[in-house]
Coordinates of C-alpha atoms and ligand atoms in Angstrom, one line a residue:
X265 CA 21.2 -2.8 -8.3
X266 CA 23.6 -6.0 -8.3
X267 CA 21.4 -8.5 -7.5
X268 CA 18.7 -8.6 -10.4
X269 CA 15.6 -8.8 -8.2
X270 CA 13.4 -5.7 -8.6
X271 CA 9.9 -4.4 -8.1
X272 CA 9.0 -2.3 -10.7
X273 CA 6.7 0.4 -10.0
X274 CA 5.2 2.5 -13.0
X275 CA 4.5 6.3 -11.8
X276 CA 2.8 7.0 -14.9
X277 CA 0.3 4.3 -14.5
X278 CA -0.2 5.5 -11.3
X279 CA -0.9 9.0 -12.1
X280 CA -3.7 7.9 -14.6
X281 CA -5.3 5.7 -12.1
X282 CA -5.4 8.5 -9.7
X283 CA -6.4 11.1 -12.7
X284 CA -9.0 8.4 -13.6
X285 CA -10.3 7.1 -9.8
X286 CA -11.4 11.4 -9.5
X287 CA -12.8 11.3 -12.0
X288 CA -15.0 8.5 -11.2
X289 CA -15.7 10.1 -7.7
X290 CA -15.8 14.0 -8.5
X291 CA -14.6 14.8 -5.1
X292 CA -11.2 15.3 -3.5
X293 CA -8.7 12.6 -3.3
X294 CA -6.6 11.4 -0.2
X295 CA -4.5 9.3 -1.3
X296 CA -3.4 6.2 1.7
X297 CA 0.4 6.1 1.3
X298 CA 1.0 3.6 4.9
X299 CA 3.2 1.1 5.0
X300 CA 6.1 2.5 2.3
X301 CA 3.1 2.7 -0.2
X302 CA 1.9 -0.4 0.4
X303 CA 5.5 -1.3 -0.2
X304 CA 5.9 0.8 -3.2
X305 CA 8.2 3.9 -1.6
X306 CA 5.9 6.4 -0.4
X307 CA 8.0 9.2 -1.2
X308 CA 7.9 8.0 -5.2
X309 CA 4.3 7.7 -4.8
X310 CA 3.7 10.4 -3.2
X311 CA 5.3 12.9 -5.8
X312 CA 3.3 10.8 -8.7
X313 CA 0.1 11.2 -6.7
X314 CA 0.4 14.9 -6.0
X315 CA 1.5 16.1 -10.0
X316 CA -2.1 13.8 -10.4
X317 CA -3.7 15.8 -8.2
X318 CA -4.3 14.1 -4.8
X319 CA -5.1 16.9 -2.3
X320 CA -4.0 15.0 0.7
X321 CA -1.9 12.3 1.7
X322 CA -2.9 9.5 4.3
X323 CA -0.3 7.4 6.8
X324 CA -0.5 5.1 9.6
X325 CA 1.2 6.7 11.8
X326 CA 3.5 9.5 13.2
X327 CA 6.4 8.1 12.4
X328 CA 5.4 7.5 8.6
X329 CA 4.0 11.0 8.4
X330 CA 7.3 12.1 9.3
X331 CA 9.3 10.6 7.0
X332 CA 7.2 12.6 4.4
X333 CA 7.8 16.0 6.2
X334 CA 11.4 14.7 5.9
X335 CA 11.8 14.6 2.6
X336 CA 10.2 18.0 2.3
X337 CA 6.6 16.9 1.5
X338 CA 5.0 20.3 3.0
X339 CA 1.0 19.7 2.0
X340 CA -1.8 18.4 3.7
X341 CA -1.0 14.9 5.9
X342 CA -3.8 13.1 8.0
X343 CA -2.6 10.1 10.5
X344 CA -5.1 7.1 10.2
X345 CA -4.0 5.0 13.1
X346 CA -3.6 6.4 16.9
X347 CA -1.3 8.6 17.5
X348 CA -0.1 9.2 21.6
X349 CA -1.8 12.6 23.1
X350 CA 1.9 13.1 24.2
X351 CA 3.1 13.7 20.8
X352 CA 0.8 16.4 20.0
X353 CA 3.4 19.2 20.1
X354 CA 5.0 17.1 17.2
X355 CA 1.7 16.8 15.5
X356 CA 1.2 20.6 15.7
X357 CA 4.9 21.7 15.1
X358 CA 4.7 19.9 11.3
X359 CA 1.0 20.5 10.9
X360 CA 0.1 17.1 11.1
X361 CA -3.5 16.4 11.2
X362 CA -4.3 13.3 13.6
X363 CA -7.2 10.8 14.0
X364 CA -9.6 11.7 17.5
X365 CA -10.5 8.1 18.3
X366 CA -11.6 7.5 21.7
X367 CA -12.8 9.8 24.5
X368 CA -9.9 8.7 26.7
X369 CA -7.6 10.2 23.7
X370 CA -9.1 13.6 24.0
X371 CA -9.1 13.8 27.3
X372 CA -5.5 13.9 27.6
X373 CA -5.2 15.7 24.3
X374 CA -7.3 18.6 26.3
X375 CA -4.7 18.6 28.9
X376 CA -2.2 20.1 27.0
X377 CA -1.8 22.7 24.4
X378 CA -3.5 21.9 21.2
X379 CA -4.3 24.8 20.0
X380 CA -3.9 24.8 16.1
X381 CA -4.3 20.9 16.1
X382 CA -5.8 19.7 12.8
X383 CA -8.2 16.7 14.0
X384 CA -10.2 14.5 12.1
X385 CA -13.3 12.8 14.1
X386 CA -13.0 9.3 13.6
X387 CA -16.4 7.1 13.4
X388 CA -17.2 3.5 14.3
X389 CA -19.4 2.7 11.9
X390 CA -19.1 -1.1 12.1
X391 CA -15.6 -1.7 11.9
X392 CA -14.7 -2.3 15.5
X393 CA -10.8 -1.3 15.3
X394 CA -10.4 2.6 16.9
X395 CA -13.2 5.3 16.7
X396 CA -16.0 6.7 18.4
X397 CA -19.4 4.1 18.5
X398 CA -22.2 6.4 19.8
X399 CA -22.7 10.4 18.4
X400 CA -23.7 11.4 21.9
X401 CA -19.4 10.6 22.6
X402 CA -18.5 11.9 19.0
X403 CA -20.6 15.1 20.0
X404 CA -18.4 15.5 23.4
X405 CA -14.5 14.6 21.8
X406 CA -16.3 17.8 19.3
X407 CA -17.0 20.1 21.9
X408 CA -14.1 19.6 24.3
X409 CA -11.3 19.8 21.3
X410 CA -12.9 23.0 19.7
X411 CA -13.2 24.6 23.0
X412 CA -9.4 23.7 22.9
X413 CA -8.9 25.7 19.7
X414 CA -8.3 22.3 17.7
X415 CA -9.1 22.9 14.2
X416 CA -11.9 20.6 13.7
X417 CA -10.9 19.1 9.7
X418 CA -12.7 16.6 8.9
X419 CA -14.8 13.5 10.0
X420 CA -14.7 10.0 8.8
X421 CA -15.4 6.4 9.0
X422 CA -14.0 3.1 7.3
X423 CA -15.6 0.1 5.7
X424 CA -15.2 -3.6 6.4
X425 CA -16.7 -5.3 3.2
X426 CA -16.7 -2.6 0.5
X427 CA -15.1 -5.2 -2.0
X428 CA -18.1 -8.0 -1.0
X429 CA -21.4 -7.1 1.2
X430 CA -23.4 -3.9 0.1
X431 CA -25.9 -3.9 2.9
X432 CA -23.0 -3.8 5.3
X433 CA -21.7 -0.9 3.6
X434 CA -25.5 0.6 3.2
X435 CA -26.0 -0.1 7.0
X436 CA -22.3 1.5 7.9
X437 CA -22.9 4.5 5.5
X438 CA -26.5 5.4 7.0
X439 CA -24.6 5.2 10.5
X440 CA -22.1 7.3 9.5
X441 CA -24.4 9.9 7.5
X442 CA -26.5 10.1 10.4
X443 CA -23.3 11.0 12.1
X444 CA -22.4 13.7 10.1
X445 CA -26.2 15.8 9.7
X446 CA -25.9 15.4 13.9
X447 CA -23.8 18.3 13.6
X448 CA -24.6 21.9 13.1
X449 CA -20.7 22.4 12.1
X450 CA -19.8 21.7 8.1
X451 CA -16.5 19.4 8.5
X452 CA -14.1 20.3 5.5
X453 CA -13.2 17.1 4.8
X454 CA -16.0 14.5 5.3
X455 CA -14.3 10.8 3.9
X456 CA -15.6 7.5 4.3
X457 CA -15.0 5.5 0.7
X458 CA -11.8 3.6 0.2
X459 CA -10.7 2.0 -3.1
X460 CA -13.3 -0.3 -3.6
X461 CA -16.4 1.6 -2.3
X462 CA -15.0 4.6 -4.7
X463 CA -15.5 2.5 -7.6
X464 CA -19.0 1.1 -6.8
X465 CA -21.0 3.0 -4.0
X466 CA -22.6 6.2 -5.1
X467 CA -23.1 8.9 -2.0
X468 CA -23.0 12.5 -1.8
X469 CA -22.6 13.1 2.1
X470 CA -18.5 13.1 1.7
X471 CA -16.4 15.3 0.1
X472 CA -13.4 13.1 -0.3
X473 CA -12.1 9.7 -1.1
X474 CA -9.4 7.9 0.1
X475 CA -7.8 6.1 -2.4
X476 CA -4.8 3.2 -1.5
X477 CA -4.7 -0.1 -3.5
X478 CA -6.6 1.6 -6.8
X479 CA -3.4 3.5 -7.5
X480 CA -1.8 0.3 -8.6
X481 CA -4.4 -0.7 -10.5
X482 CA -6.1 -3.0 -8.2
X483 CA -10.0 -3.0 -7.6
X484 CA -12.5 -5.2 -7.2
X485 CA -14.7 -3.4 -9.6
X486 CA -13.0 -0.8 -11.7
X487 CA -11.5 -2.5 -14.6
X488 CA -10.3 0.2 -16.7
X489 CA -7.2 0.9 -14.0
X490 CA -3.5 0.1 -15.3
X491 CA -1.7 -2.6 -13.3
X492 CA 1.5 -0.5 -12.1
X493 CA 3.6 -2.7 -10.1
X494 CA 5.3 -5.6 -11.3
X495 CA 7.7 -8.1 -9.7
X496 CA 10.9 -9.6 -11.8
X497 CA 13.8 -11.8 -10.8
X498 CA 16.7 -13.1 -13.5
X499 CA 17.9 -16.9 -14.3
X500 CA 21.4 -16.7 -12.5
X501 CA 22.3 -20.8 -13.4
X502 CA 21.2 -23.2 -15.8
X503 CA 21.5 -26.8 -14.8
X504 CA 20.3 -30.1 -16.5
X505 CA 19.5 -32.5 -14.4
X506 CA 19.1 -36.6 -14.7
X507 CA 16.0 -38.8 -13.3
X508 CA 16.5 -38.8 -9.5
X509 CA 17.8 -36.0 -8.7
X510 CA 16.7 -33.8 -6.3
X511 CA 16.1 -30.1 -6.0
X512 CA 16.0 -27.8 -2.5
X513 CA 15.9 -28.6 1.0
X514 CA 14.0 -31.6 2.5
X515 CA 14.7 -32.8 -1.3
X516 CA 10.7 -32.2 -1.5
X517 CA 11.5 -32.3 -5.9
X518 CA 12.9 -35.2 -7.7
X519 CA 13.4 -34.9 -11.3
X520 CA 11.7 -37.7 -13.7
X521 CA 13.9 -37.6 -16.4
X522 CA 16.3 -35.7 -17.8
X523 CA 15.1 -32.1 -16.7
X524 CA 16.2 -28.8 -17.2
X525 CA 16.2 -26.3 -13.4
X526 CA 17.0 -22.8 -12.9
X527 CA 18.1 -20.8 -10.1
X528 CA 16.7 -17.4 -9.3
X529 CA 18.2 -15.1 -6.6
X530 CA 15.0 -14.1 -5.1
X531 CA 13.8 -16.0 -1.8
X532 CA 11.7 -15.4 1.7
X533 CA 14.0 -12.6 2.9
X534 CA 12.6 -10.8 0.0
X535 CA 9.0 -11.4 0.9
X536 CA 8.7 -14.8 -1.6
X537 CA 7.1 -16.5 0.5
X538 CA 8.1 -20.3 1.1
X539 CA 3.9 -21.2 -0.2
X540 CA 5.0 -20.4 -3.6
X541 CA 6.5 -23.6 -3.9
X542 CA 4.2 -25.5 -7.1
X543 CA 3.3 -21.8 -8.3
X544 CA 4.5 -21.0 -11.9
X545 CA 6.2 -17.6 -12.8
X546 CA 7.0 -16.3 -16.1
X547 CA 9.9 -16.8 -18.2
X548 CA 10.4 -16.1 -21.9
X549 CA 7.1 -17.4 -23.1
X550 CA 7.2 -20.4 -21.0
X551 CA 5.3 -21.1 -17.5
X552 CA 7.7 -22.4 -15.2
X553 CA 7.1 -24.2 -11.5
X554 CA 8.5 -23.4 -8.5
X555 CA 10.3 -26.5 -7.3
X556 CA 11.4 -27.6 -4.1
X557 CA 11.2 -25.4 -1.2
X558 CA 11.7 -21.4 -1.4
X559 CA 14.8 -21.0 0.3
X560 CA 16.0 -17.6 1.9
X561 CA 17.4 -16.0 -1.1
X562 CA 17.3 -18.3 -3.8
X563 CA 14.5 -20.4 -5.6
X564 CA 14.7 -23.3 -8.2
X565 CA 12.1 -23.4 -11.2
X566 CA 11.8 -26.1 -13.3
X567 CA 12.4 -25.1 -17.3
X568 CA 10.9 -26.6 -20.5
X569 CA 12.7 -25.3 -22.7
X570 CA 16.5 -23.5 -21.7
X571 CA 17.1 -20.4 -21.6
X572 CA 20.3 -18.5 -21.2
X573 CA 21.3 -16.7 -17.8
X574 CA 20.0 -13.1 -17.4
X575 CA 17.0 -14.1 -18.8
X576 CA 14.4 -11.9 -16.8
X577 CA 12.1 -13.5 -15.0
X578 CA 8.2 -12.5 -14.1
X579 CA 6.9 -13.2 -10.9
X580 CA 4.0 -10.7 -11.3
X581 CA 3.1 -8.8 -14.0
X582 CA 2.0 -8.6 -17.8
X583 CA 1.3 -12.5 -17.6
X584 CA 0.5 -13.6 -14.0
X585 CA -1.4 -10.8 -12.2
X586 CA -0.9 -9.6 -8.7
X587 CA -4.3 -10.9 -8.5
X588 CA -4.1 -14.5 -9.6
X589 CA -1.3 -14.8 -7.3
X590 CA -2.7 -13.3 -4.1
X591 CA -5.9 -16.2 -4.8
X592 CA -3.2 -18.7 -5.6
X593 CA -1.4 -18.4 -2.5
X594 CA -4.9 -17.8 -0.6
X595 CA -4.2 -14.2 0.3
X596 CA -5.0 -10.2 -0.8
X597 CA -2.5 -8.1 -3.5
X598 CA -2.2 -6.0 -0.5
X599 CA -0.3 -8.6 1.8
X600 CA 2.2 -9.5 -1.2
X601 CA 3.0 -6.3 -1.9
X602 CA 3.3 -4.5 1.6
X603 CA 5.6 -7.7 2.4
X604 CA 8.0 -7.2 -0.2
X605 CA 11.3 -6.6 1.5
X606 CA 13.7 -3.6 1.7
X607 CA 16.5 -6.2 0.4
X608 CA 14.0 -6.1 -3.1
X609 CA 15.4 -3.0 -5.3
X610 CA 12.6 -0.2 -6.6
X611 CA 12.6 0.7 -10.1
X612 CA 10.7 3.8 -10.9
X613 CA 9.5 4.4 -14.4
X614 CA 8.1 8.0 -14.7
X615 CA 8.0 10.4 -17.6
X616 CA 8.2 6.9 -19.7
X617 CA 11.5 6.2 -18.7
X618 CA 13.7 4.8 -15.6
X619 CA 13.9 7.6 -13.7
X620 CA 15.6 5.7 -10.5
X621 CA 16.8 2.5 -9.4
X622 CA 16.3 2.8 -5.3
X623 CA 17.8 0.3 -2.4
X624 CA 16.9 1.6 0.3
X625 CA 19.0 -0.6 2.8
X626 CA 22.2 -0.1 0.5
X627 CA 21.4 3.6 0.1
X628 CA 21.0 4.1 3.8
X629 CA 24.4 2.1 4.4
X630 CA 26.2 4.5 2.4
X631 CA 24.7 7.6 3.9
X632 CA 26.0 6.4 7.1
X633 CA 29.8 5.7 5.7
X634 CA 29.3 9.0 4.6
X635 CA 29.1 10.6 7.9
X636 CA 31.8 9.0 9.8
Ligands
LIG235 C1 -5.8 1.4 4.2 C2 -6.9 2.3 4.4 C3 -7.5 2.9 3.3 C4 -7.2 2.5 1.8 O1 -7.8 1.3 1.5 P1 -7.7 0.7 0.0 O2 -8.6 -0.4 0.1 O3 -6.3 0.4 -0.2 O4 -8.2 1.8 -0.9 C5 -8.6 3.8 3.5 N1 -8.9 4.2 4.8 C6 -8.4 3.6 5.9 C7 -8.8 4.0 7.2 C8 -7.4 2.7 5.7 O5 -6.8 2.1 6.8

């Protein structure tokens, strides 16, 4: 890492959310690794999650699951998201278990060879994105893809308001309970909490959670998780400024007296966004505001008291939680964090220690140097 802006991601206190998020459920966790980890590094994640326990590992898609199988990850992978009939032979060839989601899916799906093809049903319970809304359609996607020799794995369905409105979660759970005691056949993996609904809605019809923000510590209602990510930036330049001038483009800060401003190389390209301007971060005791306008790569904050360069800088953390700033900039943890750039270096702590510094854009850049 040259430049000093780093997400810090703690595999430890990931591990004990996941050790302690089974133990509040009893059942088998899947833990949802999409999008990098929520921006995290899913391969970092993933080996953290798995020494924890985690019995399965959920993506978005076929491309994510096979970055996993990639790096070597050989156990049990489920596909959330829709996956192309066409790429069954992929999906079968890396045992990768997919999502059945609509009746026009399994209809192609049937036209081909899919025998061996791990498929979880998924359920419309109230969520309106992909899945089956009626059982008399879940029963025929059943029927046609075991008469294909599809290994029918599991069955599941996905809240919209687990972190707010119980009766919507009552009213989608007795839809999709109903769905599940329609069928003679015992599904191996029956799922339908995510983080939130693991931590507060008691049910015994599934056999598995599927667990994504929790690992970091985030939950509506669980408060005894260990935030694991944090966000840090370092004071590059000091400057001391007189009444009048100005700080940023558009000149949107003037200072008021004599004033004391620091530079930070951490800007939108990195994911900070531009409505953090007025928002405070951390620095050596002190709150200090954003002023003037985020720019690409570099932001200004305005100092009470100086401190010298290198000073490390919070943006999230010990003292301003990934929670305070998602309200503050009127948005969820999850969109900060999955928005995060590749340009922002990972630091792993595992095993109590820095086990690796990763950037992945640099890293790749050298691989392909490497094989010219
Ligand atoms: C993202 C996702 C999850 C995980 O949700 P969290 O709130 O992060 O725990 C679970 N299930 C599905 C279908 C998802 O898309």
């Amino acid at each position: 890492m040259y430049r000093k802006t780093w997400m810090q991601v703690n595999l430890d206190k990931i591990e004990r959310n996941l050790i302690q998020l089974k133990e509040i459920c009893q059942k088998k966790i899947i833990a949802v690794l999409k999008a990098d980890a929520y921006g995290c590094g899913d391969i970092h994640v993933a080996r953290a999650v798995l020494e924890a326990g985690a019995e399965m590992i959920a993506v978005s898609s076929l491309d994510e699951a096979l970055v996993l199988r990639n790096e070597g990850y050989e156990g049990k992978l489920l596909i959330l998201g829709a996956t192309e009939a066409s790429d069954i032979p992929i999906l079968i060839k890396h045992g990768i278990s997919c999502t059945a989601y609509s009746t026009e899916w399994v209809i192609k799906a049937i036209k081909q060879n899919c025998e061996g093809l791990h498929v979880h049903l998924k359920v419309d319970t109230g969520m309106s994105r992909i899945g089956f809304r009626t059982i008399d359609e879940l029963h025929l996607a059943f029927e046609k893809l075991q008469a294909a020799n599809c290994d029918m794995e599991g069955i599941f369905t996905h809240f919209c308001c687990a972190d707010s409105n119980s009766n919507l979660t009552n009213l989608q759970f007795s839809k999709f309970k109903e769905a599940v005691e329609s069928f003679s056949y015992t599904f191996p993996w029956v799922h339908c909490d995510n983080s939130d609904a693991t931590a507060f809605f008691q049910e015994d019809t599934s056999n598995a959670c599927r667990i994504g923000i929790s690992l970091y510590g985030i939950s509506t209602y669980e408060k005894s998780l260990e935030p694991a990510i944090s966000l840090y930036s370092e004071v590059v330049m000091v400057k001391h400024m007189h009444a009048g001038d100005t700080v940023g483009y558009g000149a949107t800060y003037t200072a008021k007296d004599d004033e004391i401003i620091a530079t930070l190389p951490i800007g939108y390209a990195d994911g900070f966004v531009r409505a953090n301007q007025g928002r405070k971060v951390y620095v050596d005791g002190q709150y200090a505001e954003i002023v003037g306008r985020v720019c690409m790569d570099q932001v200004m904050i305005h100092l009470e008291q100086e401190v010298p360069v290198k000073t490390v800088v919070e943006i999230f953390g010990e003292h301003i939680s990934l929670e305070k700033m998602a309200e503050e900039l009127n948005t969820i943890p999850y969109e900060i964090i999955c928005l995060l750039s590749s340009r922002v270096t990972r630091r792993y702590i595992w095993h109590n220690q820095i086990q690796y510094e990763e950037n992945s854009r640099l890293e790749k850049s050298i691989l392909t140097k490497e094989r010219k």
